[in-house]
Coordinates of C-alpha atoms in Angstrom, one line a residue:
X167 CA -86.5 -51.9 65.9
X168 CA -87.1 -47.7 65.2
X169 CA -84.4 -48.0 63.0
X170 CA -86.1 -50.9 61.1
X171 CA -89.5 -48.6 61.0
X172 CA -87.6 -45.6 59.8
X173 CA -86.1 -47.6 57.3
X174 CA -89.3 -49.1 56.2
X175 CA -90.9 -45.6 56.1
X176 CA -88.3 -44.0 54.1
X177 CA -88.4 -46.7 51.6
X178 CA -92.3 -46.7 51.3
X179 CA -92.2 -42.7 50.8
X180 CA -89.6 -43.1 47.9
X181 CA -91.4 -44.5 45.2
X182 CA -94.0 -41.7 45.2
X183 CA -90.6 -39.4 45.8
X184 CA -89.4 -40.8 42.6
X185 CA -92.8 -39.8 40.7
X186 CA -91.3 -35.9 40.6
X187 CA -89.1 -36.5 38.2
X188 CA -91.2 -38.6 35.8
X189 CA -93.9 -35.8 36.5
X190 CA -91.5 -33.0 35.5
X191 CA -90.6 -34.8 32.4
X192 CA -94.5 -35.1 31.3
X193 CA -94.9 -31.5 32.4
X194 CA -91.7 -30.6 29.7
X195 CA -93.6 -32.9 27.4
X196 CA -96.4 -30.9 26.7
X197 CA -98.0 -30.4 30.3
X198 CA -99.0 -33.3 32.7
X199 CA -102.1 -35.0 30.8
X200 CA -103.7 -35.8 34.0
X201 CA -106.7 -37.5 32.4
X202 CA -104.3 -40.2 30.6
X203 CA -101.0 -39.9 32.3
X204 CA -100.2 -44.0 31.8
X205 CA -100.3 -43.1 28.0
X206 CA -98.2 -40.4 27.8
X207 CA -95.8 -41.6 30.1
X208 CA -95.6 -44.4 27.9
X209 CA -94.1 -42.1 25.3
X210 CA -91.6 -40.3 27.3
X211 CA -88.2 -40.9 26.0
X212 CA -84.9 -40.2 27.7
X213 CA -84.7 -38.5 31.2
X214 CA -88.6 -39.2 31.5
X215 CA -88.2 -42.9 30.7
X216 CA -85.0 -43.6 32.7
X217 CA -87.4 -41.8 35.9
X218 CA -90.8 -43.6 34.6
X219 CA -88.5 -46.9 35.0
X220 CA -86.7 -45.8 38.5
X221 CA -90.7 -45.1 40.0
X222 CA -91.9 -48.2 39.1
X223 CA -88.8 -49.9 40.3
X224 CA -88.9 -48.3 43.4
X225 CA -92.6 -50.1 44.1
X226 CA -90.8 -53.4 43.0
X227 CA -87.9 -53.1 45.4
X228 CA -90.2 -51.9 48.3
X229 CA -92.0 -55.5 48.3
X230 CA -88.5 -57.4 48.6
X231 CA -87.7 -54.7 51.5
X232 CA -91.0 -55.0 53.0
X233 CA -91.4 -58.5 53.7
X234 CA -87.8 -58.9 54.5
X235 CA -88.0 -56.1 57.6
X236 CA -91.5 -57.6 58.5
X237 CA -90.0 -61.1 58.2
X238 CA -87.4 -60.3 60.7
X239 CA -89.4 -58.1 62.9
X240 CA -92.1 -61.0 63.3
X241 CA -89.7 -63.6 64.3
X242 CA -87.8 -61.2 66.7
X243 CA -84.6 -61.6 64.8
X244 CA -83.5 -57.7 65.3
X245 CA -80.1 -57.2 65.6
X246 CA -77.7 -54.4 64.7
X247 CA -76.6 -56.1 61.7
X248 CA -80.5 -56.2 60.5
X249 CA -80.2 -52.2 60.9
X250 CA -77.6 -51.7 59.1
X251 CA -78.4 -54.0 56.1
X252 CA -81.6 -51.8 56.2
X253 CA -79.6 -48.5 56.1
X254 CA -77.7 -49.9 53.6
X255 CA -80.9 -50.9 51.2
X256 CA -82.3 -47.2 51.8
X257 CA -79.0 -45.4 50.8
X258 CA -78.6 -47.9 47.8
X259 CA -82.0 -47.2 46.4
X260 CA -81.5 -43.3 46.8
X261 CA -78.1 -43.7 45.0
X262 CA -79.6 -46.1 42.2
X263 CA -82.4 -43.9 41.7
X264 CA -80.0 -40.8 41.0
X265 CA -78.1 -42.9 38.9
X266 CA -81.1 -44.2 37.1
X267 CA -81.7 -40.6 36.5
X268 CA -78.2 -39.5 35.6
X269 CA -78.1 -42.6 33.0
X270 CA -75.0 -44.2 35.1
X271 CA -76.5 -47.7 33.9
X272 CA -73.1 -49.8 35.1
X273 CA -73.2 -48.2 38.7
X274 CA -77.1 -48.0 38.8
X275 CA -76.8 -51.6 38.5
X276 CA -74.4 -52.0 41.1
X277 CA -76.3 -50.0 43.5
X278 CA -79.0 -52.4 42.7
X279 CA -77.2 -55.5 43.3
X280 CA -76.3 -53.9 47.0
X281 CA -79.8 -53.1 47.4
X282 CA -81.2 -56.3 46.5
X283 CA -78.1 -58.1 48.5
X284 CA -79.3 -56.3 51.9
X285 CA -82.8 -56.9 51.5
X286 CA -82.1 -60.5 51.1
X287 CA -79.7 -60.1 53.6
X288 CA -82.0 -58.6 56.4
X289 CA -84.5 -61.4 55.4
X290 CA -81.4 -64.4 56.2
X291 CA -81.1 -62.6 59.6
X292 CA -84.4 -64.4 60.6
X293 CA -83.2 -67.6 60.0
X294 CA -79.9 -67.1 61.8
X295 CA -79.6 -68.5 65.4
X296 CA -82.7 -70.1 64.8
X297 CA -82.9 -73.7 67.2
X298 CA -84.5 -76.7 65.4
X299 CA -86.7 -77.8 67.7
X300 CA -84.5 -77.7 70.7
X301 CA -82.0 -79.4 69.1
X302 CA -79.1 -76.9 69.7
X303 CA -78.0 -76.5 66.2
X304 CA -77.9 -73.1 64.6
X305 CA -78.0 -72.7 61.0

């Protein structure tokens, strides 16, 4: 289960490690307007808008990640292949933000896919060798 934790962690620190980049790009776009930064973020263009759009994605994806590593953690389902769907979801979401970034929108989107995919994935493991009402069967 640490490695669940860890995973969860890492993932909840990224979206506010993603804000870097979008806060360089408003500081190149005539310095970080810190009184109304939704509105001139809002006007970034390029580099700043592909890393305005990987930050907020990052929030999105850590509420699919989230529930699914609290979903399998509350009904005891942790296994080794939960762990390494979740390692798999963190290292996806650091690649598809640098890709964001580096305007690699085909693999970006592939990196998404195996982010989303493991999420999901970890969140299936719950259900797995469940027994309906001590029936015997498993899904």
């Amino acid at each position: 289960m640490n490695t669940l934790l860890i995973c969860l962690f890492v993932a909840m620190l990224l979206p506010y490690l993603a804000k870097g980049p979008v806060a360089w790009a408003m500081a190149k776009a005539g310095g970080y307007d810190n009184n109304h930064p939704r509105a001139q973020q809002a006007q970034l263009t390029g580099f700043g808008a592909r890393a305005l759009a990987g930050h907020q994605n990052a929030f999105e994806s850590l509420l699919v990640f989230g529930l699914a590593v609290l979903v399998v953690i509350a009904t005891g389902k942790v296994n080794p292949t939960t762990e390494w769907l979740a390692i798999t979801h963190v290292a996806a979401r650091f690649v598809y933000h640098i890709l964001y970034l580096a305007n690699k929108g085909t693999l970006r989107s592939l990196s998404w896919f195996v982010a989303i995919f493991s999420a999901f994935g970890i969140f299936f493991q719950a259900f797995l060798m469940l027994d309906i009402k001590g029936s015997g069967r498993v899904f």
